[in-house]
CSV table of C-alpha atoms in Angstrom, one decimal:
chain,number,residue,atom,x,y,z
A,38,UNK,CA,106.8,112.8,90.1
A,39,UNK,CA,104.4,111.2,92.9
A,40,UNK,CA,103.7,113.2,96.1
A,41,UNK,CA,105.1,112.2,99.4
A,42,UNK,CA,103.3,109.6,101.5
A,43,UNK,CA,103.2,110.7,105.2
A,44,UNK,CA,106.6,112.2,104.8
A,45,UNK,CA,108.1,109.0,103.1
A,46,UNK,CA,109.2,108.9,99.6
A,47,UNK,CA,107.7,105.5,98.5
A,48,UNK,CA,110.2,103.4,96.0
A,49,UNK,CA,109.4,100.1,94.5
A,50,UNK,CA,111.4,97.5,93.1
A,51,UNK,CA,109.3,94.5,91.8
A,52,UNK,CA,111.9,91.8,91.8
A,53,UNK,CA,112.9,88.7,93.7
A,54,UNK,CA,116.7,88.5,93.2
A,55,UNK,CA,116.9,88.1,89.4
A,56,UNK,CA,113.3,87.3,88.9
A,57,UNK,CA,111.0,90.0,87.9
A,58,UNK,CA,107.5,90.0,89.4
A,59,UNK,CA,104.9,91.3,87.2
A,60,UNK,CA,102.0,91.3,89.8
A,61,UNK,CA,104.0,93.1,92.4
A,62,UNK,CA,101.9,95.6,94.1
A,63,UNK,CA,103.1,99.1,93.4
A,64,UNK,CA,101.2,102.2,95.2
A,65,UNK,CA,100.1,104.8,93.0
A,66,UNK,CA,101.7,107.5,95.0
A,67,UNK,CA,105.1,105.8,94.5
A,68,UNK,CA,108.0,108.2,94.0
A,69,UNK,CA,109.9,105.8,91.7
A,70,UNK,CA,109.9,102.1,90.4
A,71,UNK,CA,113.2,100.4,90.1
A,72,UNK,CA,113.1,98.0,87.2
A,73,UNK,CA,116.0,98.5,84.9
A,74,UNK,CA,116.5,96.6,81.7
A,75,UNK,CA,119.2,93.9,82.7
A,76,UNK,CA,121.6,92.3,80.2
A,77,UNK,CA,121.8,88.5,79.8
A,78,UNK,CA,124.2,87.1,82.4
A,79,UNK,CA,124.8,85.6,85.8
A,80,UNK,CA,122.2,86.5,88.7
A,81,UNK,CA,124.7,88.3,90.7
A,82,UNK,CA,125.6,90.7,88.1
A,83,UNK,CA,122.0,91.5,87.3
A,84,UNK,CA,121.2,92.0,90.9
A,85,UNK,CA,124.0,94.3,91.4
A,86,UNK,CA,123.0,96.7,88.6
A,87,UNK,CA,119.5,96.7,90.2
A,88,UNK,CA,120.8,97.2,93.7
A,89,UNK,CA,122.9,100.1,92.4
A,90,UNK,CA,119.8,101.6,90.8
A,91,UNK,CA,118.2,101.5,94.4
A,92,UNK,CA,121.0,103.0,96.0
A,93,UNK,CA,120.9,105.8,93.4
A,94,UNK,CA,117.0,106.4,94.0
A,95,UNK,CA,117.2,106.0,97.8
A,96,UNK,CA,120.0,108.7,97.8
A,97,UNK,CA,117.8,111.2,96.1
A,98,UNK,CA,114.9,110.6,98.3
A,99,UNK,CA,114.4,112.8,101.5
A,100,UNK,CA,113.1,109.8,103.6
A,101,UNK,CA,112.8,106.5,101.4
A,102,UNK,CA,110.7,103.5,102.0
A,103,UNK,CA,111.5,100.8,99.7
A,104,UNK,CA,109.2,98.0,98.8
A,105,UNK,CA,111.0,95.1,97.2
A,106,UNK,CA,110.4,91.4,96.6
A,107,UNK,CA,113.8,90.4,98.5
A,108,UNK,CA,115.8,91.3,101.3
A,109,UNK,CA,119.2,92.1,99.6
A,110,UNK,CA,117.7,95.1,98.1
A,111,UNK,CA,118.2,96.5,101.4
A,112,UNK,CA,122.0,96.5,100.4
A,113,UNK,CA,121.2,99.0,97.9
A,114,UNK,CA,118.9,101.1,100.3
A,115,UNK,CA,121.8,101.4,102.9
A,116,UNK,CA,124.3,101.9,100.5
A,117,UNK,CA,122.3,105.0,99.2
A,118,UNK,CA,121.8,106.2,102.9
A,119,UNK,CA,125.4,106.0,103.7
A,120,UNK,CA,126.1,108.8,100.9
A,121,UNK,CA,124.5,111.2,103.4
A,122,UNK,CA,125.1,109.5,106.7
A,123,UNK,CA,128.8,108.8,107.9
A,124,UNK,CA,127.5,106.2,110.4
A,125,UNK,CA,124.3,104.0,110.1
A,126,UNK,CA,122.5,101.7,112.5
A,127,UNK,CA,120.2,98.9,111.2
A,128,UNK,CA,117.3,97.2,112.9
A,129,UNK,CA,116.5,93.9,110.8
A,130,UNK,CA,113.1,92.2,111.7
A,131,UNK,CA,113.0,88.7,109.9
A,132,UNK,CA,112.0,85.2,110.6
A,133,UNK,CA,115.6,84.3,109.3
A,134,UNK,CA,119.0,85.5,110.4
A,135,UNK,CA,120.1,86.2,106.7
A,136,UNK,CA,123.6,85.6,108.3
A,137,UNK,CA,124.7,83.1,105.9
A,138,UNK,CA,127.8,83.6,103.6
A,139,UNK,CA,129.0,81.6,100.5
A,140,UNK,CA,131.3,79.6,102.7
A,141,UNK,CA,128.8,78.3,105.4
A,142,UNK,CA,125.4,78.3,103.4
A,143,UNK,CA,123.6,75.1,102.7
A,144,UNK,CA,121.3,76.3,99.9
A,145,UNK,CA,123.4,78.8,98.2
A,146,UNK,CA,120.5,81.1,98.5
A,147,UNK,CA,121.7,84.7,98.0
A,148,UNK,CA,118.7,86.0,99.8
A,149,UNK,CA,119.9,84.5,103.0
A,150,UNK,CA,123.2,86.3,103.2
A,151,UNK,CA,121.8,90.0,103.3
A,152,UNK,CA,122.6,90.8,106.9
A,153,UNK,CA,125.9,89.3,106.7
A,154,UNK,CA,126.8,91.2,103.7
A,155,UNK,CA,125.9,94.5,105.5
A,156,UNK,CA,128.0,93.6,108.1
A,157,UNK,CA,131.1,93.1,106.0
A,158,UNK,CA,130.9,89.3,105.5
A,159,UNK,CA,131.3,88.3,101.8
A,160,UNK,CA,131.6,92.0,100.6
A,161,UNK,CA,132.7,90.8,97.3
A,162,UNK,CA,129.5,89.4,96.3
A,163,UNK,CA,127.5,92.7,96.1
A,164,UNK,CA,129.0,95.4,98.6
A,165,UNK,CA,132.0,96.3,96.9
A,166,UNK,CA,130.3,97.3,93.8
A,167,UNK,CA,127.8,99.3,95.8
A,168,UNK,CA,130.4,101.1,97.8
A,169,UNK,CA,128.7,99.8,100.6
A,170,UNK,CA,130.6,100.4,104.0
A,171,UNK,CA,130.3,97.6,106.5
A,172,UNK,CA,127.8,98.2,109.5
A,173,UNK,CA,129.5,97.5,112.6
A,174,UNK,CA,127.9,94.4,114.4
A,175,UNK,CA,127.3,96.4,117.7
A,176,UNK,CA,125.2,98.7,115.4
A,177,UNK,CA,122.7,96.1,114.4
A,178,UNK,CA,119.7,94.9,116.2
A,179,UNK,CA,118.2,91.4,114.7
A,180,UNK,CA,114.5,90.9,115.8
A,181,UNK,CA,113.0,87.4,116.0
A,182,UNK,CA,115.3,85.4,113.7
A,183,UNK,CA,113.7,82.1,114.8
A,184,UNK,CA,114.7,80.1,111.9
A,185,UNK,CA,118.3,79.6,111.5
A,186,UNK,CA,120.7,77.1,109.7
A,187,UNK,CA,123.2,75.5,112.3
A,188,UNK,CA,126.3,77.4,110.9
A,189,UNK,CA,124.4,80.5,110.7
A,190,UNK,CA,123.5,80.2,114.2
A,191,UNK,CA,127.2,79.6,115.1
A,192,UNK,CA,128.3,82.8,113.2
A,193,UNK,CA,125.5,84.9,114.9
A,194,UNK,CA,126.7,83.6,118.3
A,195,UNK,CA,130.2,84.7,118.0
A,196,UNK,CA,129.1,87.9,116.4
A,197,UNK,CA,128.3,91.2,118.3
A,198,UNK,CA,125.0,91.4,116.5
A,199,UNK,CA,122.3,92.4,119.4
A,200,UNK,CA,119.6,89.7,119.1
A,201,UNK,CA,116.3,90.4,120.5
A,202,UNK,CA,112.8,88.9,120.2
A,203,UNK,CA,110.2,90.7,118.1
A,204,UNK,CA,108.9,92.7,121.0
A,205,UNK,CA,108.8,96.6,121.1
A,206,UNK,CA,110.3,96.9,124.5
A,207,UNK,CA,113.2,94.5,123.7
A,208,UNK,CA,113.9,96.4,120.4
A,209,UNK,CA,113.9,99.9,121.8
A,210,UNK,CA,116.1,98.8,124.7
A,211,UNK,CA,118.6,97.6,122.4
A,212,UNK,CA,118.5,100.9,120.6
A,213,UNK,CA,119.4,102.8,123.8
A,214,UNK,CA,122.9,102.5,123.5
A,215,UNK,CA,123.0,103.8,119.9
A,216,UNK,CA,122.0,107.4,120.7
A,217,UNK,CA,120.6,109.2,117.9
A,218,UNK,CA,122.5,107.6,115.0
A,219,UNK,CA,120.6,107.2,112.0
A,220,UNK,CA,118.5,104.0,111.5
A,221,UNK,CA,117.8,101.8,108.7
A,222,UNK,CA,114.7,99.8,109.4
A,223,UNK,CA,114.2,96.5,107.5
A,224,UNK,CA,111.2,94.1,107.7
A,225,UNK,CA,110.8,90.8,106.1
A,226,UNK,CA,107.1,90.1,106.2
A,227,UNK,CA,107.9,86.4,106.6
A,228,UNK,CA,108.6,87.5,110.4
A,229,UNK,CA,104.9,87.5,110.9
A,230,UNK,CA,103.2,84.2,111.8
A,231,UNK,CA,102.7,82.3,108.5
A,232,UNK,CA,99.0,81.5,109.5
A,233,UNK,CA,98.2,84.9,109.2
A,234,UNK,CA,100.0,85.3,105.8
A,235,UNK,CA,99.3,82.6,103.4
A,236,UNK,CA,101.6,82.5,100.4
A,237,UNK,CA,104.8,83.3,101.8
A,238,UNK,CA,107.9,82.2,99.8
A,239,UNK,CA,109.8,81.1,103.1
A,240,UNK,CA,106.9,80.5,105.8
A,241,UNK,CA,108.5,79.8,109.4
A,242,UNK,CA,105.6,78.8,111.2
A,243,UNK,CA,104.4,80.4,114.5
A,244,UNK,CA,105.6,83.9,115.1
A,245,UNK,CA,104.5,87.3,115.9
A,246,UNK,CA,101.3,88.7,114.7
A,247,UNK,CA,100.7,91.4,112.2
A,248,UNK,CA,99.5,93.8,115.2
A,249,UNK,CA,102.8,92.8,117.2
A,250,UNK,CA,104.9,93.6,114.2
A,251,UNK,CA,103.0,97.1,113.8
A,252,UNK,CA,103.8,97.8,117.4
A,253,UNK,CA,107.5,97.1,116.9
A,254,UNK,CA,107.8,99.4,113.8
A,255,UNK,CA,106.0,102.1,115.8
A,256,UNK,CA,108.1,101.7,118.6
A,257,UNK,CA,111.4,102.0,116.4
A,258,UNK,CA,110.2,105.2,114.8
A,259,UNK,CA,109.2,106.6,118.3
A,260,UNK,CA,112.6,105.8,119.7
A,261,UNK,CA,115.3,106.2,116.8
A,262,UNK,CA,116.0,108.4,114.0
A,263,UNK,CA,114.7,106.2,111.3
A,264,UNK,CA,116.1,107.8,108.2
A,265,UNK,CA,115.2,104.9,105.8
A,266,UNK,CA,113.2,101.7,105.6
A,267,UNK,CA,112.6,98.7,103.5
A,268,UNK,CA,109.8,96.1,103.5
A,269,UNK,CA,110.6,92.7,101.7
A,270,UNK,CA,107.2,91.7,100.4
A,271,UNK,CA,108.4,88.0,100.1
A,272,UNK,CA,105.1,86.5,98.9
A,273,UNK,CA,104.9,83.9,96.0
A,274,UNK,CA,104.6,85.5,92.7
A,275,UNK,CA,101.0,84.2,92.4
A,276,UNK,CA,100.0,85.7,95.9
A,277,UNK,CA,101.9,88.9,95.9
A,278,UNK,CA,99.1,90.7,94.0
A,279,UNK,CA,96.5,89.4,96.5
A,280,UNK,CA,93.9,91.8,98.1
A,281,UNK,CA,95.3,90.5,101.5
A,282,UNK,CA,98.8,91.6,100.5
A,283,UNK,CA,98.0,95.0,99.7
A,284,UNK,CA,96.2,95.2,103.0
A,285,UNK,CA,99.1,93.9,105.0
A,286,UNK,CA,101.6,96.4,103.2
A,287,UNK,CA,99.2,99.1,103.9
A,288,UNK,CA,99.1,98.2,107.7
A,289,UNK,CA,102.8,97.7,108.0
A,290,UNK,CA,103.6,100.9,106.2
A,291,UNK,CA,101.1,102.7,108.3
A,292,UNK,CA,102.8,101.6,111.5
A,293,UNK,CA,105.8,103.7,109.9
A,294,UNK,CA,103.7,106.6,109.3
A,295,UNK,CA,103.4,106.0,105.5
A,296,UNK,CA,100.2,105.9,103.4
A,297,UNK,CA,100.5,103.9,100.1
A,298,UNK,CA,97.6,104.5,98.0
A,299,UNK,CA,96.4,102.1,95.2
A,300,UNK,CA,95.1,102.9,91.8
A,301,UNK,CA,92.8,100.0,91.7
A,302,UNK,CA,90.7,98.4,94.3
A,303,UNK,CA,92.5,95.5,96.4
A,304,UNK,CA,91.8,92.2,94.8
A,305,UNK,CA,91.0,93.5,91.5
């Protein structure tokens, strides 16, 4: 069992949907690595088994910080936190809204539906199997989301999700009405300006800098009761092991107060 990292239990799941990522950067001080043997079959079934394993690991951790290759892994993280918290709020920083559903999606990409599922839309895909309780729209703060599909934009407009820019003051202001409700803080690294992070799976052009996102993360931790967090390390498989990737993960985790350690020099 690895030691704690700045009060956080680091958990890694080196997958993007049903795709294993051998080069995924796993810190040396990780508490648990989620990489179960998955039977042959459709991707959603395989993903459900992995997210169930994530939920189990998160429920065992005192303060879990999940490093994953996709955003839907946060479904498992929230399900695990809900085993000990009756109510939970979610802060979601992402260049995308992740608010598509099977009924409105253009691409069919399951990674673009994670926040919609967390709020009870399309629960049959993963949430029912995970025992995930829908998070109320009013308990969700979505930061940035500058890259939206038309129907997704409409769905967010009629929802009660609190939308704000990726700005520390705007995010903390949106959190004011939640009191001391426990928070799961989720970050997709593609929220960061793609010129600063080459090799992203889904680059979204101009956006906040790494420093601005560090400030957002630190502000949430200073303002809210952050009981768990997840970072979707959504680089392409041939870039996710780069030296710059590990440096970025270290910076972002550090803004949360975590201290991932690497067993080999970055870029080796």
